[in-house]
JSON list of C-alpha atoms in Angstrom, two decimals:
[
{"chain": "A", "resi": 8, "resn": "UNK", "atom": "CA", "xyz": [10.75, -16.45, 31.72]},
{"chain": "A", "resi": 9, "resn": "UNK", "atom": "CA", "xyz": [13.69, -15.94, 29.19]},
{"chain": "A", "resi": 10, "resn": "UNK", "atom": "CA", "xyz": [16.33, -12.79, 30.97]},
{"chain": "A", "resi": 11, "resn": "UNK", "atom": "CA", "xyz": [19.25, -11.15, 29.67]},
{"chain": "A", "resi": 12, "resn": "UNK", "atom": "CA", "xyz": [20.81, -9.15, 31.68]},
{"chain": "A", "resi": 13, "resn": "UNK", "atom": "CA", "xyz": [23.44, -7.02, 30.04]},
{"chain": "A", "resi": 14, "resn": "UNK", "atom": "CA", "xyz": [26.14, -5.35, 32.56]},
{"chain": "A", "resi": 15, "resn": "UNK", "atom": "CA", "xyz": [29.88, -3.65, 32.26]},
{"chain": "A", "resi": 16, "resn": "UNK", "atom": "CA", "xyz": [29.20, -0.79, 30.20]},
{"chain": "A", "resi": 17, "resn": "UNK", "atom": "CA", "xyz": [30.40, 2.94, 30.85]},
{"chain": "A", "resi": 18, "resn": "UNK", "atom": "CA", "xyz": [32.72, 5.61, 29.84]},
{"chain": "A", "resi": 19, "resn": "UNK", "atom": "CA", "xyz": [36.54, 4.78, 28.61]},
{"chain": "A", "resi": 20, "resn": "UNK", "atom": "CA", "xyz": [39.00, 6.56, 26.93]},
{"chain": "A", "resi": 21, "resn": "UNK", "atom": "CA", "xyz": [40.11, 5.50, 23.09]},
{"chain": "A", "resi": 22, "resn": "UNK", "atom": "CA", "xyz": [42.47, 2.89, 23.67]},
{"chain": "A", "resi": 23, "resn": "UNK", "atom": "CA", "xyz": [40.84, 1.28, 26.68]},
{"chain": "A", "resi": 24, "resn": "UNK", "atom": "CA", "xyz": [39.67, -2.15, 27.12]},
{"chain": "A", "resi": 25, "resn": "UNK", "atom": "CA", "xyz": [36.03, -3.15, 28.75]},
{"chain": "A", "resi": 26, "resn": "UNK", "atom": "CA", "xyz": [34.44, -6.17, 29.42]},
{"chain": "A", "resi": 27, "resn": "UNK", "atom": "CA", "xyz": [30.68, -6.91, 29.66]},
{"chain": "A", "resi": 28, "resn": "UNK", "atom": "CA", "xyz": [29.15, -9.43, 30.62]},
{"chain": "A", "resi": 29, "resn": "UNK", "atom": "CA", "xyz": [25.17, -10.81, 30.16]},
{"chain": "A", "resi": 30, "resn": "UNK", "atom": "CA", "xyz": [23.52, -13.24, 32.61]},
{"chain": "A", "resi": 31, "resn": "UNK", "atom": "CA", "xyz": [21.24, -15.46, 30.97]},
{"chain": "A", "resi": 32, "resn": "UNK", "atom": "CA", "xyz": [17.99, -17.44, 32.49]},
{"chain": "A", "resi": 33, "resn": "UNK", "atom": "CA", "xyz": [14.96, -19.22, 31.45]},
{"chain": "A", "resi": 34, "resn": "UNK", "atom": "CA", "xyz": [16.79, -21.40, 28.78]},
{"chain": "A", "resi": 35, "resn": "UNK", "atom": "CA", "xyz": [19.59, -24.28, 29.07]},
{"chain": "A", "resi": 36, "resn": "UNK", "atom": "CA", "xyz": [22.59, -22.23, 28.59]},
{"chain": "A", "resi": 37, "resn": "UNK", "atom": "CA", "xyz": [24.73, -24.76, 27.61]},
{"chain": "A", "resi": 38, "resn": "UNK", "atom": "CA", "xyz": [22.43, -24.93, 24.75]},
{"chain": "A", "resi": 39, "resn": "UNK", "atom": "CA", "xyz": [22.21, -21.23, 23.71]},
{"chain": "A", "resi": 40, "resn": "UNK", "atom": "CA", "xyz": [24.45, -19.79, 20.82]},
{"chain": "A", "resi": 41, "resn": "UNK", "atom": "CA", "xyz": [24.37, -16.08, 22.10]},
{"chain": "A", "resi": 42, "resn": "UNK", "atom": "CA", "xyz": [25.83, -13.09, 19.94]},
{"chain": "A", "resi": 43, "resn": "UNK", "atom": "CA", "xyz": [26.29, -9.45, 20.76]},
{"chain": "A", "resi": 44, "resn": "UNK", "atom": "CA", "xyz": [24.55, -6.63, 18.72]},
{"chain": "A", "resi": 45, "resn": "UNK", "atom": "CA", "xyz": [25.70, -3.40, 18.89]},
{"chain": "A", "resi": 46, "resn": "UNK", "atom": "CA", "xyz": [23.51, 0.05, 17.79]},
{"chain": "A", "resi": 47, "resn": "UNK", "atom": "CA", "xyz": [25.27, 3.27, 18.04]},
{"chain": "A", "resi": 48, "resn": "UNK", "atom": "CA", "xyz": [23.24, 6.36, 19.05]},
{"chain": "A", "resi": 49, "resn": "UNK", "atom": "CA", "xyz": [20.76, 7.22, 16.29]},
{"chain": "A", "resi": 50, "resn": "UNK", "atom": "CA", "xyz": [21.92, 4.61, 14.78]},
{"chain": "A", "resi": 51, "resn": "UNK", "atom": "CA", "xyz": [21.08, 1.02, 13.02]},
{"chain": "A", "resi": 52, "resn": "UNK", "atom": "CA", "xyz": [21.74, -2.61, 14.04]},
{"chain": "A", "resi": 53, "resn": "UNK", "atom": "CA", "xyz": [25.16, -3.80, 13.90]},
{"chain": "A", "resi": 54, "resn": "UNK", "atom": "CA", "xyz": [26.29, -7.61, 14.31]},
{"chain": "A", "resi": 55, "resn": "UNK", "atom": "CA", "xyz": [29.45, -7.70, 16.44]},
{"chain": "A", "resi": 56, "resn": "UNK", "atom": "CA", "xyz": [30.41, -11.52, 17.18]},
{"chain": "A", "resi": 57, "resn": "UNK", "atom": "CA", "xyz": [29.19, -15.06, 17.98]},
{"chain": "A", "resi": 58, "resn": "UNK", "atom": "CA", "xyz": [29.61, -17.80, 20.04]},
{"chain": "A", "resi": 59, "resn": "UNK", "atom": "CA", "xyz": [28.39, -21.41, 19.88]},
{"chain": "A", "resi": 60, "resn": "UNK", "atom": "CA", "xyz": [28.02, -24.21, 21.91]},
{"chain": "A", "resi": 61, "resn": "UNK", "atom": "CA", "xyz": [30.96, -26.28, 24.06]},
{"chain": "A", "resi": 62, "resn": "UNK", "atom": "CA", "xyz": [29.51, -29.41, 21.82]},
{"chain": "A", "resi": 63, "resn": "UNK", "atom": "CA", "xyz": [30.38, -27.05, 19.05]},
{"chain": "A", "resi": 64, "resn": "UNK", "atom": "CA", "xyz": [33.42, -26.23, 20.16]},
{"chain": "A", "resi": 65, "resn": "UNK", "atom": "CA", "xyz": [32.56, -22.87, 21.33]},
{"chain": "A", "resi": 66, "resn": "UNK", "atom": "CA", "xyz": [33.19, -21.68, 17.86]},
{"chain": "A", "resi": 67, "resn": "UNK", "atom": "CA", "xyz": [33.40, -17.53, 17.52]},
{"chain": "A", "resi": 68, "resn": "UNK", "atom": "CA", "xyz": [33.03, -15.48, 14.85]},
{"chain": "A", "resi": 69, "resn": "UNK", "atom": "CA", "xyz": [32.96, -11.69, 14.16]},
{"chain": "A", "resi": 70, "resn": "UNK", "atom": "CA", "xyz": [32.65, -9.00, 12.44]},
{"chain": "A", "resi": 71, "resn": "UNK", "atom": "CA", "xyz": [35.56, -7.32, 10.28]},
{"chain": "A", "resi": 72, "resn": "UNK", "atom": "CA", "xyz": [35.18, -4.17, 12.16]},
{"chain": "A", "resi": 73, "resn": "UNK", "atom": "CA", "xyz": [36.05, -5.78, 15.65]},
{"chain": "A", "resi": 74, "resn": "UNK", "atom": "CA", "xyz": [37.64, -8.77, 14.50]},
{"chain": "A", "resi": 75, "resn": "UNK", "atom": "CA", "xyz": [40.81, -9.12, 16.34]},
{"chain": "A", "resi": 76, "resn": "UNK", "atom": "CA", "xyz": [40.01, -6.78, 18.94]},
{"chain": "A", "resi": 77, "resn": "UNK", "atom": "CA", "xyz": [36.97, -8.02, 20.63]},
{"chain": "A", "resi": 78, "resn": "UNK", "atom": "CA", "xyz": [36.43, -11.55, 21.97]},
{"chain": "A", "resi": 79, "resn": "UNK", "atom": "CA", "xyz": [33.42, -13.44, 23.03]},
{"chain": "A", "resi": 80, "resn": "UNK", "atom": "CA", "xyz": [33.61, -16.23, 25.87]},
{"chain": "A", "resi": 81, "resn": "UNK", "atom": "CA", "xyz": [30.66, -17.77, 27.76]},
{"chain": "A", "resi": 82, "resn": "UNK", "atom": "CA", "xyz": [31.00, -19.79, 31.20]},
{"chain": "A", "resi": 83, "resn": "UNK", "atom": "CA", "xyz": [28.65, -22.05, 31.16]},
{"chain": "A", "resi": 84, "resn": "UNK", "atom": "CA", "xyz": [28.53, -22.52, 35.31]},
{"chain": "A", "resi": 85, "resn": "UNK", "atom": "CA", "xyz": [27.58, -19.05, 35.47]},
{"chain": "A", "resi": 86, "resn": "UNK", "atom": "CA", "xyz": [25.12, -19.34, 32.59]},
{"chain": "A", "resi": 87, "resn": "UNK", "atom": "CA", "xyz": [26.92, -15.83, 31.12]},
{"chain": "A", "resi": 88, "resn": "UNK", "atom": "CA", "xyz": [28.33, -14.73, 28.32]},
{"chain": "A", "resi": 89, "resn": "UNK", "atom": "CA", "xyz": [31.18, -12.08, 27.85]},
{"chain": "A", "resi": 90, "resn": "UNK", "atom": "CA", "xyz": [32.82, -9.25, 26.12]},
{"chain": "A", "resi": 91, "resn": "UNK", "atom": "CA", "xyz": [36.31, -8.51, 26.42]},
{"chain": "A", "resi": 92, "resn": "UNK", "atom": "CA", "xyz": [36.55, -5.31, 24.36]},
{"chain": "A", "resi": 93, "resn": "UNK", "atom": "CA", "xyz": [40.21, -4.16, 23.46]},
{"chain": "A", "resi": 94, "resn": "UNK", "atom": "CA", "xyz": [41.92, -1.07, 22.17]},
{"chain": "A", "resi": 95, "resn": "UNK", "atom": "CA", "xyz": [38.43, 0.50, 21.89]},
{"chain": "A", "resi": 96, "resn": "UNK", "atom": "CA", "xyz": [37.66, 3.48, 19.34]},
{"chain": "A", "resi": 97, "resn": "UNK", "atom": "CA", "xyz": [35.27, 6.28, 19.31]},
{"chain": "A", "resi": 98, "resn": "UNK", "atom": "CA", "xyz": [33.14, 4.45, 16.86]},
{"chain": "A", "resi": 99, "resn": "UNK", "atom": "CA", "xyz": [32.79, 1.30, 19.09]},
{"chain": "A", "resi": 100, "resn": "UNK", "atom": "CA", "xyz": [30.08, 4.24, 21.06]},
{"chain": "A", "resi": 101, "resn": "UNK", "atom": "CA", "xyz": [27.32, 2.08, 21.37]},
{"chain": "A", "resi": 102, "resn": "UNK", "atom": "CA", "xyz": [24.40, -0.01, 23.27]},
{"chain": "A", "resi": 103, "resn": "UNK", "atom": "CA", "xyz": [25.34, -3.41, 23.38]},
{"chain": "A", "resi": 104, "resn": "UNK", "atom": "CA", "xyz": [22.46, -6.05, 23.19]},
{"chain": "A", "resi": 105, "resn": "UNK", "atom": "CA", "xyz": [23.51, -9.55, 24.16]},
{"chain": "A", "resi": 106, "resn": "UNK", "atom": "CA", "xyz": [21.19, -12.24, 21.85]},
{"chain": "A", "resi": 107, "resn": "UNK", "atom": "CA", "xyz": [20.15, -15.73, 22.07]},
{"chain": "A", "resi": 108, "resn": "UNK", "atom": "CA", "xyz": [20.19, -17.05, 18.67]},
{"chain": "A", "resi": 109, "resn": "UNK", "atom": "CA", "xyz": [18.30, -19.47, 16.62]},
{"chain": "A", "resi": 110, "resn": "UNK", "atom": "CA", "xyz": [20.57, -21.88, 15.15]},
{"chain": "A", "resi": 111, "resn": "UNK", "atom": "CA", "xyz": [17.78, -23.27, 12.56]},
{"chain": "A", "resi": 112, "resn": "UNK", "atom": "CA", "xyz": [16.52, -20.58, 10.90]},
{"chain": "A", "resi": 113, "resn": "UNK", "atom": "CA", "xyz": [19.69, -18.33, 12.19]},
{"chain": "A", "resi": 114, "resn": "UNK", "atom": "CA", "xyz": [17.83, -15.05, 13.42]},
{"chain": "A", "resi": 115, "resn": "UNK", "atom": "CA", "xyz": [17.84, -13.31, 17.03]},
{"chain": "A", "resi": 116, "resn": "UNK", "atom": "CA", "xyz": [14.98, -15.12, 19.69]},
{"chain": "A", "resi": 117, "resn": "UNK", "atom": "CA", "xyz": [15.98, -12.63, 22.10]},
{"chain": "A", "resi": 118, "resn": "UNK", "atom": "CA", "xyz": [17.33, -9.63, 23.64]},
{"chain": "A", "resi": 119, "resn": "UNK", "atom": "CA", "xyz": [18.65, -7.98, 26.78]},
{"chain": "A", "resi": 120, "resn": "UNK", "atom": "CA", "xyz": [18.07, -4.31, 27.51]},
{"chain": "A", "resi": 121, "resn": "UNK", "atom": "CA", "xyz": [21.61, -3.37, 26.27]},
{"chain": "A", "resi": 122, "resn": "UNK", "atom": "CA", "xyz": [24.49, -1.92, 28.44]},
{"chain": "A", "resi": 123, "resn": "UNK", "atom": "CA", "xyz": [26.05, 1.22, 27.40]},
{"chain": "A", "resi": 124, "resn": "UNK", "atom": "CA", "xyz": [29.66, 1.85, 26.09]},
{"chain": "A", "resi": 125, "resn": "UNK", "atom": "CA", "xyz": [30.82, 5.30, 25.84]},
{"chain": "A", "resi": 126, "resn": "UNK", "atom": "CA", "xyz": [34.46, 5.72, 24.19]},
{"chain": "A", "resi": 127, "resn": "UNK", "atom": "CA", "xyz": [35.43, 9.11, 24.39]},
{"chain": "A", "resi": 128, "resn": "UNK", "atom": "CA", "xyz": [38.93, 11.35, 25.56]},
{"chain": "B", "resi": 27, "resn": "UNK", "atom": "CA", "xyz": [29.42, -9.71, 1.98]},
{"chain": "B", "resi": 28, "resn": "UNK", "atom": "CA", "xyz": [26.00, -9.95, 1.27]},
{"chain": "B", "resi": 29, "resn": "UNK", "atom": "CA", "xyz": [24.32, -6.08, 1.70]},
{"chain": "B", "resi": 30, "resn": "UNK", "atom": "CA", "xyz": [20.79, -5.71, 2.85]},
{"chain": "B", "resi": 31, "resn": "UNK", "atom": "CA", "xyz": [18.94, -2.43, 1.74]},
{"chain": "B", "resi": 32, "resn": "UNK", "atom": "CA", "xyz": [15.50, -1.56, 3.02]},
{"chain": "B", "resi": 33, "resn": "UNK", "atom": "CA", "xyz": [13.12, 0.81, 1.30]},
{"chain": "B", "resi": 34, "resn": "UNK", "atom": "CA", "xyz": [11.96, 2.98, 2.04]},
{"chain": "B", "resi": 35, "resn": "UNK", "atom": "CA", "xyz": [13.73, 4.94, 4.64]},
{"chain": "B", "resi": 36, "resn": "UNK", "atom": "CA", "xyz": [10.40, 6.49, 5.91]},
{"chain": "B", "resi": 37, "resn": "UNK", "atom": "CA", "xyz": [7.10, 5.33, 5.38]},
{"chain": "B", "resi": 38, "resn": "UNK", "atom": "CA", "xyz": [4.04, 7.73, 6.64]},
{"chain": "B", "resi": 39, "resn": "UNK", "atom": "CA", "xyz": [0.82, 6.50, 6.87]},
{"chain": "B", "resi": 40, "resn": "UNK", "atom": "CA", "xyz": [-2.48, 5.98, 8.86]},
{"chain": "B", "resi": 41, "resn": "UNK", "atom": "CA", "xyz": [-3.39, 4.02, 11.08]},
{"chain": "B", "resi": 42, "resn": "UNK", "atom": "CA", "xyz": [-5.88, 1.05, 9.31]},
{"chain": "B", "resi": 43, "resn": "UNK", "atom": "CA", "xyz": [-3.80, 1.90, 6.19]},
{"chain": "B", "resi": 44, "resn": "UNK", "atom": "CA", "xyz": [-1.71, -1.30, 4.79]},
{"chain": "B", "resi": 45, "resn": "UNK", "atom": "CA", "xyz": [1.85, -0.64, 4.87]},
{"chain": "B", "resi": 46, "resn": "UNK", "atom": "CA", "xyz": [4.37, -2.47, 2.74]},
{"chain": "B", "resi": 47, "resn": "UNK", "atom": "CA", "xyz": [8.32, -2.58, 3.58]},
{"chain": "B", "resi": 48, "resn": "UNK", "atom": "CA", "xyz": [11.08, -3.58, 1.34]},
{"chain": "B", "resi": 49, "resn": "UNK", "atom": "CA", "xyz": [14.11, -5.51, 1.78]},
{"chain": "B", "resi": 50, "resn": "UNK", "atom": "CA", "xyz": [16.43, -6.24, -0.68]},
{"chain": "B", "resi": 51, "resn": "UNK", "atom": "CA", "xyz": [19.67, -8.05, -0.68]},
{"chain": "B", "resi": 52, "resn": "UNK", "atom": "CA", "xyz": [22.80, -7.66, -3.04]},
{"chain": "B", "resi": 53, "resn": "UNK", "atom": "CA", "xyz": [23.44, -11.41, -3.47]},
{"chain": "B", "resi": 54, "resn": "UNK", "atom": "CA", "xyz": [20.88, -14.52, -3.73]},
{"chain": "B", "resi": 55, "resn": "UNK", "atom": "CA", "xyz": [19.73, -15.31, 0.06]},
{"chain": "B", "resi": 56, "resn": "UNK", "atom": "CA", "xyz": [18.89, -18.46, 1.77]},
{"chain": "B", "resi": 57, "resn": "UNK", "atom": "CA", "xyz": [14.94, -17.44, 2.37]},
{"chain": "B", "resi": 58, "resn": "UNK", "atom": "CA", "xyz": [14.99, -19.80, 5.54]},
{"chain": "B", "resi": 59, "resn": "UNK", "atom": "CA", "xyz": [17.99, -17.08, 7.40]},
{"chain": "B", "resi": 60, "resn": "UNK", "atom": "CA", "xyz": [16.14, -13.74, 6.02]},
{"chain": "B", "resi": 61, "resn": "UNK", "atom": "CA", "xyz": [13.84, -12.31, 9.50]},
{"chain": "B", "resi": 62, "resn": "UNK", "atom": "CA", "xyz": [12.26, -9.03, 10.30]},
{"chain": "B", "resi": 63, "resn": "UNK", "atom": "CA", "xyz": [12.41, -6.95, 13.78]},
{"chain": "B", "resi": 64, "resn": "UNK", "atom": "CA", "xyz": [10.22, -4.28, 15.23]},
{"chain": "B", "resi": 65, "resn": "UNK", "atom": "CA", "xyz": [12.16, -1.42, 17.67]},
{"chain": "B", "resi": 66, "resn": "UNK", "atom": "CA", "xyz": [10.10, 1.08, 19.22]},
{"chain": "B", "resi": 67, "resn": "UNK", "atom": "CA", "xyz": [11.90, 3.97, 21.20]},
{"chain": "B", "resi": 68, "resn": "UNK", "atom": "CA", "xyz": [14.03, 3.05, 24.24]},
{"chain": "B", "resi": 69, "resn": "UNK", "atom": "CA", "xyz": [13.29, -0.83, 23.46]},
{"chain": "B", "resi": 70, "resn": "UNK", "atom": "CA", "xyz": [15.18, -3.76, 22.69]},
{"chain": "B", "resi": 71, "resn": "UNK", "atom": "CA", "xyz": [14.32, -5.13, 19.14]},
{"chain": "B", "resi": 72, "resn": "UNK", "atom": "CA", "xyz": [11.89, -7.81, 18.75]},
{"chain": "B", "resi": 73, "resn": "UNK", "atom": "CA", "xyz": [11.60, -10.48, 16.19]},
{"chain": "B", "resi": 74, "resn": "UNK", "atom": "CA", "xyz": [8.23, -10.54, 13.77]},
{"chain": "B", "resi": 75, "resn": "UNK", "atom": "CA", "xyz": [9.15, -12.79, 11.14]},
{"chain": "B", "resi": 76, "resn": "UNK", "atom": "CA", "xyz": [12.14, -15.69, 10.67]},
{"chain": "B", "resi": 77, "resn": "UNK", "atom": "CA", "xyz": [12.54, -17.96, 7.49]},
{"chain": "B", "resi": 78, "resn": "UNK", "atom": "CA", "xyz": [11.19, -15.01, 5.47]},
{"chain": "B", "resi": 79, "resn": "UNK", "atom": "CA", "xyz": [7.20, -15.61, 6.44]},
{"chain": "B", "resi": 80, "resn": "UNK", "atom": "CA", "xyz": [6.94, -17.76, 9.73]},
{"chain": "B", "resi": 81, "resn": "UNK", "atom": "CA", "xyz": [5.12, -15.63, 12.45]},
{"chain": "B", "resi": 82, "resn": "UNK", "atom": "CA", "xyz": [7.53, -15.55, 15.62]},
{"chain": "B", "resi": 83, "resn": "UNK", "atom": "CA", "xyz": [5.30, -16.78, 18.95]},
{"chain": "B", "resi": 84, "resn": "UNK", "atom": "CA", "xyz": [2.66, -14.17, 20.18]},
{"chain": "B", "resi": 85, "resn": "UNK", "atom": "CA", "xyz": [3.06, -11.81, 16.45]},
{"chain": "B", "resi": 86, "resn": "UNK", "atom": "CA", "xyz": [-0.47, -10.64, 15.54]},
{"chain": "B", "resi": 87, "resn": "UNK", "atom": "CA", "xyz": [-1.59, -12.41, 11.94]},
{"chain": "B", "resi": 88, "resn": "UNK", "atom": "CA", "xyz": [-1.61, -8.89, 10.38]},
{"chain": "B", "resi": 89, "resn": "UNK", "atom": "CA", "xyz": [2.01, -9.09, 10.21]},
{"chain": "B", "resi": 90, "resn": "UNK", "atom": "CA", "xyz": [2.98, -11.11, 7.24]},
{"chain": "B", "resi": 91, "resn": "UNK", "atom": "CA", "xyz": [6.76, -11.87, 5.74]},
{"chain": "B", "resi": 92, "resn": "UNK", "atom": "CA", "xyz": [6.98, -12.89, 1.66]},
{"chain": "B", "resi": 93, "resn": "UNK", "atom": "CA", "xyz": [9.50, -13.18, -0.86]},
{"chain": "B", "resi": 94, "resn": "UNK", "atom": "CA", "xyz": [12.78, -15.04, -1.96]},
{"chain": "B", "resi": 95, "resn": "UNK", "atom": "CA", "xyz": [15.94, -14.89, -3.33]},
{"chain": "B", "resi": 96, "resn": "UNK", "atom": "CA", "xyz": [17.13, -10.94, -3.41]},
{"chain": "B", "resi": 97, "resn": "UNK", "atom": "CA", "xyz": [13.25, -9.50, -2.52]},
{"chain": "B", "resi": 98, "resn": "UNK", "atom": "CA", "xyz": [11.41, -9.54, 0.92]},
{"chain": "B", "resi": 99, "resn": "UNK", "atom": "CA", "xyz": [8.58, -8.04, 1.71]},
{"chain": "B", "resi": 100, "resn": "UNK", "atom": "CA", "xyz": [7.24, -7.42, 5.13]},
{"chain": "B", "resi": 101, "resn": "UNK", "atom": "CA", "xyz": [3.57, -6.14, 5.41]},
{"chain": "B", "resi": 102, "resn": "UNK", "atom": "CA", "xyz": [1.48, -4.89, 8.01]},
{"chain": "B", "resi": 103, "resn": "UNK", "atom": "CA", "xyz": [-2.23, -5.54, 6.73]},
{"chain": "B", "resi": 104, "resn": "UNK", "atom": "CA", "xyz": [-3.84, -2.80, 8.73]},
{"chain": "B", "resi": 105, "resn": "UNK", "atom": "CA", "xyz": [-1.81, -0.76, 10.60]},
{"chain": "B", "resi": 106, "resn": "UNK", "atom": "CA", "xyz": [-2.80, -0.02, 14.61]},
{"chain": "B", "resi": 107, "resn": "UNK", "atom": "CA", "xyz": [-1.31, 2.84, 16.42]},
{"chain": "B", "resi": 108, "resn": "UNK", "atom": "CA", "xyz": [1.57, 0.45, 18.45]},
{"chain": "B", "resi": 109, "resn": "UNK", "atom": "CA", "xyz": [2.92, -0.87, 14.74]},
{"chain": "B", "resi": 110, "resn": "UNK", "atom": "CA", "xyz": [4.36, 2.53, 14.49]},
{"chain": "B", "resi": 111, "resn": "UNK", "atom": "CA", "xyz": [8.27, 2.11, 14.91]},
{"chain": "B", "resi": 112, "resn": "UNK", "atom": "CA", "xyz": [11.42, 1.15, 13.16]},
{"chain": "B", "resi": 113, "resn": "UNK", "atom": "CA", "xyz": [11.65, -2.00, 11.67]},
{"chain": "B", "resi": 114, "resn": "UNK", "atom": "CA", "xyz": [15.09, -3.79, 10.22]},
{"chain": "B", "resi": 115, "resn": "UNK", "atom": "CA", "xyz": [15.46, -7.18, 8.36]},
{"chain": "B", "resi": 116, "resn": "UNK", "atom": "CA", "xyz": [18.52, -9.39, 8.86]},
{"chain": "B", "resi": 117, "resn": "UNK", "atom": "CA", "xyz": [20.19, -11.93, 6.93]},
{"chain": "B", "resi": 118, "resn": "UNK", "atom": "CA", "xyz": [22.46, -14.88, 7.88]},
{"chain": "B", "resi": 119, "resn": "UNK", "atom": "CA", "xyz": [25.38, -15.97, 5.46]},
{"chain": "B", "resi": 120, "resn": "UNK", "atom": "CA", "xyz": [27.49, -19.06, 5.92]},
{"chain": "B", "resi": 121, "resn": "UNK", "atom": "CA", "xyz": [30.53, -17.61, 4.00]},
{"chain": "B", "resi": 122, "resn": "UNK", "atom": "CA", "xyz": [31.81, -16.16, 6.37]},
{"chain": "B", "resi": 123, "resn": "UNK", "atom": "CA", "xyz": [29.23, -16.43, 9.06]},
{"chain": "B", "resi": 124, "resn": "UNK", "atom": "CA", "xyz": [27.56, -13.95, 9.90]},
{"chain": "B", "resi": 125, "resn": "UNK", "atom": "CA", "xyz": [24.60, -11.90, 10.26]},
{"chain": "B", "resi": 126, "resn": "UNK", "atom": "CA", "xyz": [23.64, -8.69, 8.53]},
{"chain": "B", "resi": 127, "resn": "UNK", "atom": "CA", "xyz": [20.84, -5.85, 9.28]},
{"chain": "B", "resi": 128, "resn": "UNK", "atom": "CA", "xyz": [19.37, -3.62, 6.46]},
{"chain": "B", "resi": 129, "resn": "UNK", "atom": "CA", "xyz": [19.37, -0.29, 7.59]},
{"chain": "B", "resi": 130, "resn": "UNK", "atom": "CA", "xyz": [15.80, -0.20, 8.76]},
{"chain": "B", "resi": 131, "resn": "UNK", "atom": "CA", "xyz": [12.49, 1.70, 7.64]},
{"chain": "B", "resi": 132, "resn": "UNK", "atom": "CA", "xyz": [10.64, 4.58, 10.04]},
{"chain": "B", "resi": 133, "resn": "UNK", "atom": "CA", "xyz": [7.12, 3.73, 9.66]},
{"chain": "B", "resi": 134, "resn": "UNK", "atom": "CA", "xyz": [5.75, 6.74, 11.18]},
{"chain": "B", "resi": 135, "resn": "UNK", "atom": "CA", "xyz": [2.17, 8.42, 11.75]},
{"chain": "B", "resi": 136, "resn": "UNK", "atom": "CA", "xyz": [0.45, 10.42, 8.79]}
]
């Protein structure tokens, strides 16, 4: 059975740094590309950031509204993928959904349950 | 950056009634990378429909994905009472990577 299991999230203060982290099982996760997907209360989907394979290099990209402020890093022996959220803003209020990606057809396979982030003074 | 608008923003009807959802890009898309989610209240998303009309594992047939280039078209054949949610489509682009959600369409009960 495929699990994500999305943890880390909580209340900070504008400014503050976070870092979640998603445990993956049921799938080679050396294998997976995994992504994070944000939705902010009420709110839409949001793409945040991607990460792919060590065979691809563990290539990351992101979005231009967290680019250079958020990174994405996996470790492999732990089969998990991270978050490290910097200098966060009241509009970074959120669920955050880790993803396993399909890197064929390029669409989300699955989701966790989401962990929430709550940036507020 | 390739914008994804879905139409329309609500969409009432009744259950057995055929329901027909719009998504349309601002830029030619790659039909393969264009998919369509269901979210329900409280729930993760789940995928329906990847490469514009393939029918992820376990999706009932009455779902059913069309279109190319800048319109998509999900459909719901007859609607049943748990098809009532929110439903998004998503693109992929290679330039820069990265994916992109419409905005999403309420189907909701008549």
């Amino acid at each position: 059975e495929v699990q994500l299991v999305e943890s880390g999230g909580g209340l900070v203060k504008p400014g503050e740094s976070l870092r979640l982290s998603c445990a993956t099982s049921g799938f080679t996760f050396s294998n997976l590309w995994l992504s994070w997907v944000r939705q902010a209360p009420g709110k839409g989907l949001e793409w945040i950031g991607r990460i792919k394979t060590k065979a691809a290099g563990e290539t990351t990209d992101y979005a231009a509204p967290v680019k250079g402020r958020f990174t994405i890093s996996r470790d492999d022996s732990k089969n998990t993928v991270y978050l490290q959220m910097n200098s966060l803003k009241t509009e970074d209020t959120a669920l955050y959904y880790c993803t396993i990606d399909a890197n064929d057809y390029y669409y989300v396979g699955y989701w966790g349950q989401g962990t929430l982030v709550t940036v507020s003074s | 950056e390739i914008v994804l608008t879905q139409s329309p923003g609500t969409l009432s009807l009744s259950p057995g009634e055929r329901a027909t959802l719009s998504c349309r890009a601002s830029q030619s898309l790659t039909s393969s990378y264009l998919a369509w989610y269901q979210q329900k209240p409280g729930q993760a998303p789940r995928l329906l429909i990847f490469g514009a009309s393939i029918r992820a594992t376990g999706i009932p047939d009455r779902f059913s994905g069309s279109g190319s280039r800048t319109d998509f078209t999900l459909t719901i054949s007859r609607l049943e009472p748990e098809d009532f949610a929110m439903y998004y489509c998503q693109q992929y682009g290679t330039s820069p990577p990265m994916y992109t959600f419409g905005q999403g369409t309420k189907l909701e009960i008549k």
